[in-house]
CSV table of C-alpha atoms in Angstrom, one decimal:
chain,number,residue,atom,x,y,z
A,1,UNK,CA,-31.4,-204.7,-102.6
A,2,UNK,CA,-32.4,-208.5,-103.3
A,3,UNK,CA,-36.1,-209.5,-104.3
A,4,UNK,CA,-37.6,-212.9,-104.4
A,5,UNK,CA,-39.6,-213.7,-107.3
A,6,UNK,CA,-42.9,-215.7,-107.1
A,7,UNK,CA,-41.2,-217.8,-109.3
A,8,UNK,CA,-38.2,-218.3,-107.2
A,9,UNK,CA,-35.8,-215.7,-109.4
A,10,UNK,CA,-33.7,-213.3,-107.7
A,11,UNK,CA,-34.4,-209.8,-108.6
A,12,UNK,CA,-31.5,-207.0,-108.3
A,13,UNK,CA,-32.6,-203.3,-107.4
A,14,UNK,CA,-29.9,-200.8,-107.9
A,15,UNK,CA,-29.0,-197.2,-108.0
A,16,UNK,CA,-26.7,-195.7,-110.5
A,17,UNK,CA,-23.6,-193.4,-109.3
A,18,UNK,CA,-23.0,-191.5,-112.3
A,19,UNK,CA,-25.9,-188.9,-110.3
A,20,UNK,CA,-22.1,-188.5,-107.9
A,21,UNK,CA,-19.1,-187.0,-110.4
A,22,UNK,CA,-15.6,-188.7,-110.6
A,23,UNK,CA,-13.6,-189.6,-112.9
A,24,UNK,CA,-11.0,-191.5,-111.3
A,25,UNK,CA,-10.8,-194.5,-109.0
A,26,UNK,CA,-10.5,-192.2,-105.7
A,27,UNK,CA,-13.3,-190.3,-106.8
A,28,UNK,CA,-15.2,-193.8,-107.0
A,29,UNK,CA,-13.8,-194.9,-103.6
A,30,UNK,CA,-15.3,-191.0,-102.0
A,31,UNK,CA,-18.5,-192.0,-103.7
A,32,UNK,CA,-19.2,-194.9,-101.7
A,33,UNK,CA,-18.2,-193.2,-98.4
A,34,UNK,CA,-19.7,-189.9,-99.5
A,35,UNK,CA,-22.9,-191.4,-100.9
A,36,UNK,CA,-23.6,-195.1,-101.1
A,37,UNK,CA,-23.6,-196.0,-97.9
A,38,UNK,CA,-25.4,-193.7,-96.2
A,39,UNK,CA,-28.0,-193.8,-98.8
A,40,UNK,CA,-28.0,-197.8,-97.6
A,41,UNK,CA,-28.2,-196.5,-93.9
A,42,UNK,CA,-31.3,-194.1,-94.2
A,43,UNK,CA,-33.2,-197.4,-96.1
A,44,UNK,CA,-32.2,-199.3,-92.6
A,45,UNK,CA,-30.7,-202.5,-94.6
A,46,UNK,CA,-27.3,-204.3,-94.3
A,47,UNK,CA,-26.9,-204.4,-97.9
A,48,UNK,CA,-27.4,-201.7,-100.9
A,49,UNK,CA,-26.8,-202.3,-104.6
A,50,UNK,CA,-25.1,-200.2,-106.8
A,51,UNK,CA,-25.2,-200.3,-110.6
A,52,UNK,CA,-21.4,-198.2,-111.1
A,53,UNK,CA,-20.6,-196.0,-113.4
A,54,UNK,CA,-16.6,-196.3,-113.9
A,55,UNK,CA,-15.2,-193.5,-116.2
A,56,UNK,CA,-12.5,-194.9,-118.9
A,57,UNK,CA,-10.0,-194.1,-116.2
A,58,UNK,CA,-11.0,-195.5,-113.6
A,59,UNK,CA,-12.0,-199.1,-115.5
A,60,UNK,CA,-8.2,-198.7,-116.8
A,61,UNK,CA,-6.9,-198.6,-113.2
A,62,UNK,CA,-9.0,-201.5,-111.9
A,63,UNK,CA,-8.6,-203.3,-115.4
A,64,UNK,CA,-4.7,-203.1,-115.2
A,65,UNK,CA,-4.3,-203.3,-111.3
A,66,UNK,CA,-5.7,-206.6,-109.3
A,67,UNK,CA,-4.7,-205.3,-106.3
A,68,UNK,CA,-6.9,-202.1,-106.9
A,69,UNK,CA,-9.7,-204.1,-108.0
A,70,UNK,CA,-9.8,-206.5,-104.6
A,71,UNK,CA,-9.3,-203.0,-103.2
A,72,UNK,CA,-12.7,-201.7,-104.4
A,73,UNK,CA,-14.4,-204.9,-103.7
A,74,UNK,CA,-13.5,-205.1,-99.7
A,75,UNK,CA,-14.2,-201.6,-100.0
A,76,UNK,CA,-17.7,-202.1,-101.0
A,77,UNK,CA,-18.5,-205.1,-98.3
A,78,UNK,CA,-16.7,-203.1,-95.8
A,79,UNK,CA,-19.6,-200.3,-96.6
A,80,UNK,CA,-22.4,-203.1,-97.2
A,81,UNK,CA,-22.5,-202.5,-100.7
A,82,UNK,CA,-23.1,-204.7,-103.9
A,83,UNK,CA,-22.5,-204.4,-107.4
A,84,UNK,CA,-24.1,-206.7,-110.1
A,85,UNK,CA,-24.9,-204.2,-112.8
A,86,UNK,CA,-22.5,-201.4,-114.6
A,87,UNK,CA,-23.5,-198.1,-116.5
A,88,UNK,CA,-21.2,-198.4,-119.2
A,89,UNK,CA,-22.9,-195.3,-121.3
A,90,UNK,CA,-20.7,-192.2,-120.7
A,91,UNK,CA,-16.9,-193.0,-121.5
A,92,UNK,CA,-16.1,-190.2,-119.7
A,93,UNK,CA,-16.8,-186.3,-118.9
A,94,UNK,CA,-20.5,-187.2,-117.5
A,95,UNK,CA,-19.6,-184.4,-114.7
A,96,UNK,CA,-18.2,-181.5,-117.1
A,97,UNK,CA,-20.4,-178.3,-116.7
A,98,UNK,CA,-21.5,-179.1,-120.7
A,99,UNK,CA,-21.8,-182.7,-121.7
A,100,UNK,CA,-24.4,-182.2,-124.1
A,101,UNK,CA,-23.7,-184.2,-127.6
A,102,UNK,CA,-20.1,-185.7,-125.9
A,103,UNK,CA,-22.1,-188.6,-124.1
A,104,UNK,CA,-22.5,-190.4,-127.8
A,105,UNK,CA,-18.7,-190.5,-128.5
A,106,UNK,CA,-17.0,-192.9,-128.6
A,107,UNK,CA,-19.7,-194.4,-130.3
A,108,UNK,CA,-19.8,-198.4,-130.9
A,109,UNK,CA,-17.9,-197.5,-135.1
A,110,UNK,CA,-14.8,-196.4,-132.8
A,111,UNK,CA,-12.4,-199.4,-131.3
A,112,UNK,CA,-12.6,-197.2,-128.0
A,113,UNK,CA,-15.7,-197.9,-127.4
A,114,UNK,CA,-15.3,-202.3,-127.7
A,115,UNK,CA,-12.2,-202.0,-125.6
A,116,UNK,CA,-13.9,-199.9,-122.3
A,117,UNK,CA,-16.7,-202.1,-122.4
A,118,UNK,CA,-14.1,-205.3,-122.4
A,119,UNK,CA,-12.3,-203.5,-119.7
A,120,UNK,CA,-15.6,-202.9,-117.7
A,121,UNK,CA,-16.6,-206.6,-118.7
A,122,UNK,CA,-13.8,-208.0,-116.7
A,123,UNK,CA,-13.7,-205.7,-114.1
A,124,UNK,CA,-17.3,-206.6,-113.0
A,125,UNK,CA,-16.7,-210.3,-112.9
A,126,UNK,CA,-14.2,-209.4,-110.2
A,127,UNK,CA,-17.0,-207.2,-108.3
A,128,UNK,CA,-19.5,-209.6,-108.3
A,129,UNK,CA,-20.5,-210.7,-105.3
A,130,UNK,CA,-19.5,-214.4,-104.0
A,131,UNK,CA,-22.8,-215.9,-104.5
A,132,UNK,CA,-23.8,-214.2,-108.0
A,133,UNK,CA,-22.3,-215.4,-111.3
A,134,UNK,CA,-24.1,-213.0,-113.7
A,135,UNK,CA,-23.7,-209.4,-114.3
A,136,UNK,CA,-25.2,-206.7,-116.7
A,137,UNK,CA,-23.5,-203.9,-118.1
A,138,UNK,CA,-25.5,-201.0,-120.4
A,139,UNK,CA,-24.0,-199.0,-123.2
A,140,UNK,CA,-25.0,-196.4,-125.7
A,141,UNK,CA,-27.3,-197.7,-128.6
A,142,UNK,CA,-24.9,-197.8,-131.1
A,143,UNK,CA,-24.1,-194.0,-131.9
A,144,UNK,CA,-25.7,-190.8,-132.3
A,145,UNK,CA,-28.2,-190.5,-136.1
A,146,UNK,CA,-26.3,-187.8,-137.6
A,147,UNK,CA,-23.2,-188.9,-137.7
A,148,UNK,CA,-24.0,-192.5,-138.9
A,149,UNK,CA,-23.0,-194.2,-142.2
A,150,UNK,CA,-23.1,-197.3,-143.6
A,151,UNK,CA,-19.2,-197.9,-142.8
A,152,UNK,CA,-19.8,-196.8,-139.3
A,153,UNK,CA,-22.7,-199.3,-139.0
A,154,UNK,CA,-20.7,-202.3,-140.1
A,155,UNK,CA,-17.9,-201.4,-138.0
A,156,UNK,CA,-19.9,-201.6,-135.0
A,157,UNK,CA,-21.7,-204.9,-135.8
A,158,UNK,CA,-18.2,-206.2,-136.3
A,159,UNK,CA,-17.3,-204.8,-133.1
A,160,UNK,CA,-20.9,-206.2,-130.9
A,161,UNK,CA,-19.8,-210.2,-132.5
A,162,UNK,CA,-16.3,-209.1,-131.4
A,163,UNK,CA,-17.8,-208.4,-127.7
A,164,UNK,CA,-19.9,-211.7,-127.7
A,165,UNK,CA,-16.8,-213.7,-128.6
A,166,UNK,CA,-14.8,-212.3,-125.7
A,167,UNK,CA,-18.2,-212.2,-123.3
A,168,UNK,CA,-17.9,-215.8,-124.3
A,169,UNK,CA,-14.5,-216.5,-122.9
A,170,UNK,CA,-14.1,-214.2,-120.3
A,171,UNK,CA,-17.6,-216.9,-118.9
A,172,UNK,CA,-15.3,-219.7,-119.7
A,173,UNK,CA,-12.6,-218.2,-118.0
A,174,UNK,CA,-14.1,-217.2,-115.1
A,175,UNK,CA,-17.3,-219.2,-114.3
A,176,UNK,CA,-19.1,-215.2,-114.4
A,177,UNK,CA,-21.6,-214.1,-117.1
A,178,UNK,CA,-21.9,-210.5,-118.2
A,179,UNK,CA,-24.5,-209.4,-120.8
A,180,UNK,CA,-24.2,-206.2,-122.4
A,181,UNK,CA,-27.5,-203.8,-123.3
A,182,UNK,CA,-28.0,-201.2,-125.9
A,183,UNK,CA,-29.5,-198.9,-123.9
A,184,UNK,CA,-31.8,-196.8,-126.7
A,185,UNK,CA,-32.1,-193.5,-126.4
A,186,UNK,CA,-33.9,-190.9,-128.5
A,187,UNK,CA,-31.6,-188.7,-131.2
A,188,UNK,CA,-29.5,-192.4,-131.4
A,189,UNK,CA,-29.5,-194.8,-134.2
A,190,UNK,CA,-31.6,-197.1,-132.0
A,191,UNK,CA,-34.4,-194.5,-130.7
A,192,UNK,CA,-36.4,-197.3,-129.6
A,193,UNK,CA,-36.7,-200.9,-128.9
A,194,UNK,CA,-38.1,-201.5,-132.0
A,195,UNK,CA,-34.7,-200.0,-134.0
A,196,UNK,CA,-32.8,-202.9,-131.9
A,197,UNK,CA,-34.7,-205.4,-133.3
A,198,UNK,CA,-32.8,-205.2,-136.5
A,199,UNK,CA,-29.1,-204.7,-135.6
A,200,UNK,CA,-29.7,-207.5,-132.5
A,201,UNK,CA,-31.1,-209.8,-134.1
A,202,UNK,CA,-28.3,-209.5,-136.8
A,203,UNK,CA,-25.7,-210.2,-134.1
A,204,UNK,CA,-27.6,-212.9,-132.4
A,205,UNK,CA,-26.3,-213.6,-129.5
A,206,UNK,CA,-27.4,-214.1,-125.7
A,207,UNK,CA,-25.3,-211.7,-124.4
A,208,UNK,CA,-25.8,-208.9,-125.7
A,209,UNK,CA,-29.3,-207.7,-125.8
A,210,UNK,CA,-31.4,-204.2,-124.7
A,211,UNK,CA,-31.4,-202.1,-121.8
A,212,UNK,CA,-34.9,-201.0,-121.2
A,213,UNK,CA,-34.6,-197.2,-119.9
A,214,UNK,CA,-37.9,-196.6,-118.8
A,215,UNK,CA,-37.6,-192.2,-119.1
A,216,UNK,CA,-36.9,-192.8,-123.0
A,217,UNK,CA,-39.1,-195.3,-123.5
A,218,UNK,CA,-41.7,-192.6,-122.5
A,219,UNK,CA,-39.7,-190.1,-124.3
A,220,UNK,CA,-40.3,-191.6,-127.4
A,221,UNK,CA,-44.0,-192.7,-127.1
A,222,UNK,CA,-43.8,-196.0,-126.4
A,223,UNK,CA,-45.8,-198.3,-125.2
A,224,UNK,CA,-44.1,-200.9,-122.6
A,225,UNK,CA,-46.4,-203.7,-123.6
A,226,UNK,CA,-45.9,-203.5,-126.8
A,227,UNK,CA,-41.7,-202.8,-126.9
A,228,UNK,CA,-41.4,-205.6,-124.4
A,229,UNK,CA,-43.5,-208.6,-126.2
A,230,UNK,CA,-41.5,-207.3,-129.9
A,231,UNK,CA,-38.1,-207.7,-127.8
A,232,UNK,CA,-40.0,-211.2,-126.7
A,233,UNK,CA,-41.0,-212.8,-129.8
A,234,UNK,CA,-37.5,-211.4,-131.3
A,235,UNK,CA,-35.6,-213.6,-128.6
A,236,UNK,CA,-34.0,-210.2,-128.0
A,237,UNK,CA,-33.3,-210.4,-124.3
A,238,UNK,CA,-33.7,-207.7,-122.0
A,239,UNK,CA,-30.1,-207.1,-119.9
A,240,UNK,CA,-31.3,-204.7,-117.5
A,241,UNK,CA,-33.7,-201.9,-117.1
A,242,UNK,CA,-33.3,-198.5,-115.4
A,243,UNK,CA,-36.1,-197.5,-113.8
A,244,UNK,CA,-36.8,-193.5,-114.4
A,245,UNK,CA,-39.6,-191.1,-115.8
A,246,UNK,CA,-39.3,-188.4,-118.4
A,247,UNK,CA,-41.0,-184.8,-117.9
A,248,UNK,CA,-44.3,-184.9,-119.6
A,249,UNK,CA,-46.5,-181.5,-120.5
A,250,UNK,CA,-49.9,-182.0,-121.5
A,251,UNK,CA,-50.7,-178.7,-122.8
A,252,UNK,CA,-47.4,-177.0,-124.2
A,253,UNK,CA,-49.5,-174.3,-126.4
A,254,UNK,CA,-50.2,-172.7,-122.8
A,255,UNK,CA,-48.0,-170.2,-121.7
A,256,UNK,CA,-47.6,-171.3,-118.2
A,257,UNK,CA,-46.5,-174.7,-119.4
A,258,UNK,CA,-43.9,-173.8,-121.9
A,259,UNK,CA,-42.6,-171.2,-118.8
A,260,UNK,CA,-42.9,-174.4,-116.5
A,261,UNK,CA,-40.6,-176.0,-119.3
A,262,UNK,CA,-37.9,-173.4,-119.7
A,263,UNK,CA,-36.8,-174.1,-116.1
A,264,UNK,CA,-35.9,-177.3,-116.8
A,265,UNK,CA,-33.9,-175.9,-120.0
A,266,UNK,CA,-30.2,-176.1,-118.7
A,267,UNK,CA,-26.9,-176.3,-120.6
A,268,UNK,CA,-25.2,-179.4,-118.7
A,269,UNK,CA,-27.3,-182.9,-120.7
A,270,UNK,CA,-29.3,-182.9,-123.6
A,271,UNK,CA,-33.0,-183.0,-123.2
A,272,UNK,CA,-34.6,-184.2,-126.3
A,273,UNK,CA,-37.7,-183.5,-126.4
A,274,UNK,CA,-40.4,-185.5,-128.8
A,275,UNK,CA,-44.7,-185.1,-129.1
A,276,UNK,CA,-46.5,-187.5,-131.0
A,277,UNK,CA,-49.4,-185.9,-132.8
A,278,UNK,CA,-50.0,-188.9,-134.7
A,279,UNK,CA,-50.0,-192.7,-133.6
A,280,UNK,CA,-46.3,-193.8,-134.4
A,281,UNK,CA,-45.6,-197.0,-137.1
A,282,UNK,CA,-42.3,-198.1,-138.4
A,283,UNK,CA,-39.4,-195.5,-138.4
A,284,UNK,CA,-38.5,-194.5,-142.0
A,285,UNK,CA,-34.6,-195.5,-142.4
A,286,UNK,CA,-32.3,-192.4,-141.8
A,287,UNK,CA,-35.6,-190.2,-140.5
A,288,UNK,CA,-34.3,-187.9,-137.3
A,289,UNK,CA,-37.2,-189.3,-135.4
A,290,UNK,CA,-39.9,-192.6,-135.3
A,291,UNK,CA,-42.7,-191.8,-137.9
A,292,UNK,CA,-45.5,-190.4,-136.1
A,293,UNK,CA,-43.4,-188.7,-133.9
A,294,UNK,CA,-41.8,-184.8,-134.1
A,295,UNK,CA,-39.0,-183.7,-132.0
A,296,UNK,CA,-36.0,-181.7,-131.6
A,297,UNK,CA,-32.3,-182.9,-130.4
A,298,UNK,CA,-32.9,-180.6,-127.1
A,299,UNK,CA,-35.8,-178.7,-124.9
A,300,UNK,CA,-34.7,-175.2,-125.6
A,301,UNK,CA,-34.8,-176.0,-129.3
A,302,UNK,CA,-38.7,-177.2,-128.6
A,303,UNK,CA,-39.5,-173.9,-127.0
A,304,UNK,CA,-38.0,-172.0,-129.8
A,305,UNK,CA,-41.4,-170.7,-132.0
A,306,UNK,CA,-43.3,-173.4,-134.1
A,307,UNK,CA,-40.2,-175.6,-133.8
A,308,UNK,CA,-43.0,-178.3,-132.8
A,309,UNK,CA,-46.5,-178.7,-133.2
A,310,UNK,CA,-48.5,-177.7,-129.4
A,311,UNK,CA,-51.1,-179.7,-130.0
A,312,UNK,CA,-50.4,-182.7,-128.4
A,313,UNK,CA,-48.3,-183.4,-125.3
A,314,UNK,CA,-44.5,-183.2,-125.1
A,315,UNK,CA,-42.5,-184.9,-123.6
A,316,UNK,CA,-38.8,-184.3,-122.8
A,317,UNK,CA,-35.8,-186.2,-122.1
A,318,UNK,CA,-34.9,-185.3,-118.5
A,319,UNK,CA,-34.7,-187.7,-115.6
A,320,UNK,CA,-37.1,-186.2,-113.1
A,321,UNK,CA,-36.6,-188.1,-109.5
A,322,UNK,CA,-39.5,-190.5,-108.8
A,323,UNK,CA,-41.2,-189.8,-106.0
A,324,UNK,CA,-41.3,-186.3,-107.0
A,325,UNK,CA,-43.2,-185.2,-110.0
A,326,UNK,CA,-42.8,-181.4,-111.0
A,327,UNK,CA,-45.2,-179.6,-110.1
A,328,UNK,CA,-48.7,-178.7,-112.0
A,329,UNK,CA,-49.1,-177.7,-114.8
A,330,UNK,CA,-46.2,-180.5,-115.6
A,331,UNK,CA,-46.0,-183.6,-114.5
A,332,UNK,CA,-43.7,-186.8,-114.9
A,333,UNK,CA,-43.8,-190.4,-116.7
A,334,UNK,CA,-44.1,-192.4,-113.6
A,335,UNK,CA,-46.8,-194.0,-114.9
A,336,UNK,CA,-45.2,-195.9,-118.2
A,337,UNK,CA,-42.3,-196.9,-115.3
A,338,UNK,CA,-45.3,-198.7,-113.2
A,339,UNK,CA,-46.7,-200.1,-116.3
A,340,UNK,CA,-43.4,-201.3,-118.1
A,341,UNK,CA,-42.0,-202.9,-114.8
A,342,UNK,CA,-45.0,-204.6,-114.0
A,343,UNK,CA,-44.8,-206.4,-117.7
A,344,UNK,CA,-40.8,-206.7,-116.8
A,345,UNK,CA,-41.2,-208.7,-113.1
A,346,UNK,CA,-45.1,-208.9,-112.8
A,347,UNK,CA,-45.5,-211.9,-114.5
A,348,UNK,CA,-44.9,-215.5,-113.9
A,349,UNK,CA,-41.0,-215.0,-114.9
A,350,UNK,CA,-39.3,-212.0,-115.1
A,351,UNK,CA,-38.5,-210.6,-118.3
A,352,UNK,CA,-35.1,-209.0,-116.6
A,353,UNK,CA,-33.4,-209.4,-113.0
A,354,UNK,CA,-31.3,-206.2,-112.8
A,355,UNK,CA,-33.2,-203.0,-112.1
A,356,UNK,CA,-31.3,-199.4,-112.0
A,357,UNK,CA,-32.7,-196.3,-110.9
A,358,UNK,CA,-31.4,-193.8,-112.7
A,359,UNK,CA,-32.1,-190.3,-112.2
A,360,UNK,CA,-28.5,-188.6,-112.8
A,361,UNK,CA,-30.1,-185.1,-113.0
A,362,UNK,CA,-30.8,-183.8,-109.2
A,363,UNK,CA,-28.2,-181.1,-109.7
A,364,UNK,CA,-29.4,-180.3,-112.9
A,365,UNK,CA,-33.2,-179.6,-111.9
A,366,UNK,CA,-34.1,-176.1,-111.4
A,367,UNK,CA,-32.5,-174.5,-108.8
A,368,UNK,CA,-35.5,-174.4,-106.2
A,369,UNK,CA,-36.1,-178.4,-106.5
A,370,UNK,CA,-32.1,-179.0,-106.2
A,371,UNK,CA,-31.2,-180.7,-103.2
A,372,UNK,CA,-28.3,-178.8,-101.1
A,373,UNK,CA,-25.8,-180.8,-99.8
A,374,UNK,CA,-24.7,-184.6,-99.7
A,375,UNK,CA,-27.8,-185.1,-97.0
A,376,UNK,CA,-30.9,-184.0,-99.5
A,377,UNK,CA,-29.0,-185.7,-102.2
A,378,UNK,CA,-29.1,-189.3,-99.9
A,379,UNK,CA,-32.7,-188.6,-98.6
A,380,UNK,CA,-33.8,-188.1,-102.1
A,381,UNK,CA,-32.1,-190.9,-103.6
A,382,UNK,CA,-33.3,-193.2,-100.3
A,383,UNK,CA,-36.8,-192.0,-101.3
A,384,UNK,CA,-36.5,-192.8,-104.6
A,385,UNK,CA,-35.3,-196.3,-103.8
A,386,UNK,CA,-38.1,-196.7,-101.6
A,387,UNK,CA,-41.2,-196.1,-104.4
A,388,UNK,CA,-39.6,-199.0,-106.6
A,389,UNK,CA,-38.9,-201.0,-103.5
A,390,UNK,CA,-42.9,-200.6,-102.8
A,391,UNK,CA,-43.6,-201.5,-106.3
A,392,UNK,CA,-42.0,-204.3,-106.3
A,393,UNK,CA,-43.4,-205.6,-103.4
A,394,UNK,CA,-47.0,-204.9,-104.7
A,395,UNK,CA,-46.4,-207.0,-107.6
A,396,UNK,CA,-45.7,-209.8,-105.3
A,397,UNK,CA,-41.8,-209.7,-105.0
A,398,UNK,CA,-40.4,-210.2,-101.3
A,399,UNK,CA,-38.0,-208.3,-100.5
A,400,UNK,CA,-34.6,-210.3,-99.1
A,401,UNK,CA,-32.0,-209.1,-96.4
C-alpha cells in the first residue's frame, strides 16, 4: 500500500511474511497464493505490499538462479503484490516448534551473517518494483549480550563497512539503493536506539542505519520522541520501521494479571520481558539491561517468584496483533506505535518511507485468541493493515491506488 506525503514523499506500508512458515522458495511462492493475496483482496485494492522474509535457502536459490528470481517477481504482479522492504532478521528456522535464543545466530561477528544479507541485498534490487529504486532490508542488532566480546564486536564493525562498500556497488551497478537497519531488540547488544548510536555512528555510512520496531521500543521503555530526535541529531538514519505493540501489564503484583500473563508464556519465541521502576539513563557497558530498567531474557522467567520487582508495570516482548489488545486486566503498547509513527511520517518530512507490520505471533497467542485457518489468519492480518492504513490517513497521508 502507497501513501502520499504532504510533502510529496511516497510512503510504503507493508506486512511481513515471516507470520506464514517456509523455508524454501516454494514455500515462499504458496505464501503469496496462500496468504498475500487474499489478504490484498479482503482490503479491496489492486496492489498489497509485502516486506519478505526469505530464509538463507530460499535467498540462495533466488541469489544463484535469475530465472527463479524473474520467476517470483511475475509471480508477485500476477497476484498484485509489491515488495520494497525485506526482513532479513531470522537466517533461518523462524517456523521450528522452539526458536527461542536461535533467532540471534548467525550474529553480525559470523561471515554468515554479511553474506545472507549480500545475498538478500541483491535479490531485492531485482524485486523492486519498476518505478521504485530504493529498498530497505532489517537485520538483527548486531548479536545477542551474552555472547559478545570485544573480538566479536570488531569483527562485525568490519563486516557493516564491508556491507556499505558492496551496498555501494551493487547502487552503481544497478541504479537500485538498499539500506540496511539494525533492528534493536531487547537481550541484544543494541537494546535500544540509543546503543546504535555508538556502533552507527562508528561505521558512518548512509546505508546502513536503524530499524525502528515499535513493540521493543515499548519493550524497553522508550520514549519515541526522544529515540527518534537522538537517531536525528546523530544523522543516524532511520531504514524502516515495523509497526507492532508489546504486551503491557500495569499491575503484575495482582494475581489475576500474572495468571493473564502465563497464557501468553509459550515455548516457540522468546518474550523478554522488562519493568522500569526507575526513570532509565545511559546503559552501563556490558549491563544485561538499560540502567533503570530490570528484566529477564523471557516471560516465564518474569513470573518465576521475585525474579522482578511488581511494583511498576511490565512489559513483555510479544507481538500482540493491533487492532486487538488482550483483554483486561492486560492491555497492549498501541499507544507508543501511534505516538512514534506520528513523530516518524507526521511531520513536515518523514523520518522513514518503509513501514512493516509485524506481528509474527498469531499462532503463538493463547490458544482461545488463535485464529483457525488461513481465513482468520487473512481477516486478522487485513484488520491489522487497516488500523495503520487509518493512522496514516489521520496524519494527513493520502492513500494511493
Amino acid at each position: 500500500m502507497r501513501f502520499r506525503h504532504p510533502d510529496g514523499t511516497t510512503v510504503h506500508l507493508a506486512y511481513c511474511t515471516n507470520v506464514h512458515p517456509a523455508e524454501t522458495l516454494d514455500g515462499v511462492l504458496a505464501q503469496l497464493r496462500d496468504h498475500c493475496e487474499p489478504v490484498r483482496r479482503r482490503l479491496g485494492r489492486d496492489r498489497l505490499g509485502i516486506g519478505l522474509w526469505l530464509a538463507k535457502d530460499a535467498a540462495h536459490a533466488l541469489d544463484t538462479d535469475p530465472a527463479a528470481l524473474r520467476g517470483l517477481r511475475a509471480e508477485l504482479d500476477r497476484r498484485g503484490l509489491e515488495v520494497v522492504t525485506l526482513n532479513g532478521f531470522p537466517y533461518d528456522g523462524f517456523g521450528a516448534e522452539q526458536v527461542k535464543y536461535r533467532v540471534y545466530r548467525p550474529d553480525w561477528a559470523d561471515p554468515e551473517r554479511l553474506d545472507h544479507t549480500t545475498a538478500l541485498a541483491r535479490v531485492l534490487t531485482g524485486l523492486l518494483p519498476d518505478d521504485l529504486t530504493e529498498g530497505s532490508i532489517s537485520t538483527l542488532p548486531l548479536g545477542w549480550r551474552t555472547t559478545w566480546t570485544g573480538a566479536r564486536a570488531d569483527a562485525a564493525h568490519t563486516a557493516l563497512l564491508t556491507l556499505a562498500e558492496r551496498l555501494d556497488a551493487l547502487a552503481d551497478l544497478t541504479g537500485r539503493s538498499v539500506r540496511v537497519g539494525l533492528e534493536p531488540e531487547p537481550g541484544c547488544v543494541v537494546e535500544t536506539t540509543g546503543d546504535a548510536l555508538a556502533p552507527l555512528t562508528a561505521v558512518g555510512h548512509p546505508r546502513i542505519g536503524v530499524c525502528v520496531d515499535t513493540c521493543h521500543l515499548a519493550t524497553s521503555f522508550e520514549d519515541p520522541r526522544t529515540a527518534l530526535e537522538a537517531l536525528t541529531a546523530a544523522r543516524v538514519p532511520v531504514v524502516k520501521s515495523q509497526l507492532s505493540a508489546a504486551l503491557h501489564a500495569e499491575n503484575p503484583r495482582l494475581p489475576a494479571v500474572r495468571e493473564a500473563l502465563a497464557a501468553f508464556d509459550e515455548p516457540r519465541f522468546l518474550h523478554q520481558t522488562r519493568t522500569s521502576p526507575t526513570l532509565p539513563s545511559v546503559r552501563a557497558e556490558g549491563t544485561a539491561v538499560p540502567a533503570g530498567l530490570e528484566g529477564t531474557d523471557d516471560l516465564g522467567e518474569a513470573l518465576a517468584d521475585d525474579a522482578l520487582p511488581d511494583t511498576s508495570p511490565w512489559r513483555a516482548h510479544f507481538h500482540v496483533p493491533l487492532h486487538a489488545a488482550p483483554a483486561a486486566p492486560l492491555a497492549s503498547t498501541l499507544p507508543v506505535l501511534v505516538d512514534a509513527l506520528t513523530r516518524l511520517v507526521g511531520g513536515p518530512h518523514p523520518l522513514t518511507r518503509h513501514l512493516e507490520v509485524e506481528t509474527y505471533t498469531w499462532q503463538a497467542l493463547p490458544p482461545e485468541l488463535r485464529p483457525r485457518g488461513r481465513a482468520q489468519l487473512a481477516d486478522g492480518i487485513a484488520a491489522e493493515l487497516a488500523l495503520a492504513r487509518d493512522l496514516l490517513t489521520d496524519l494527513g497521508l493520502k492513500e494511493l491506488p
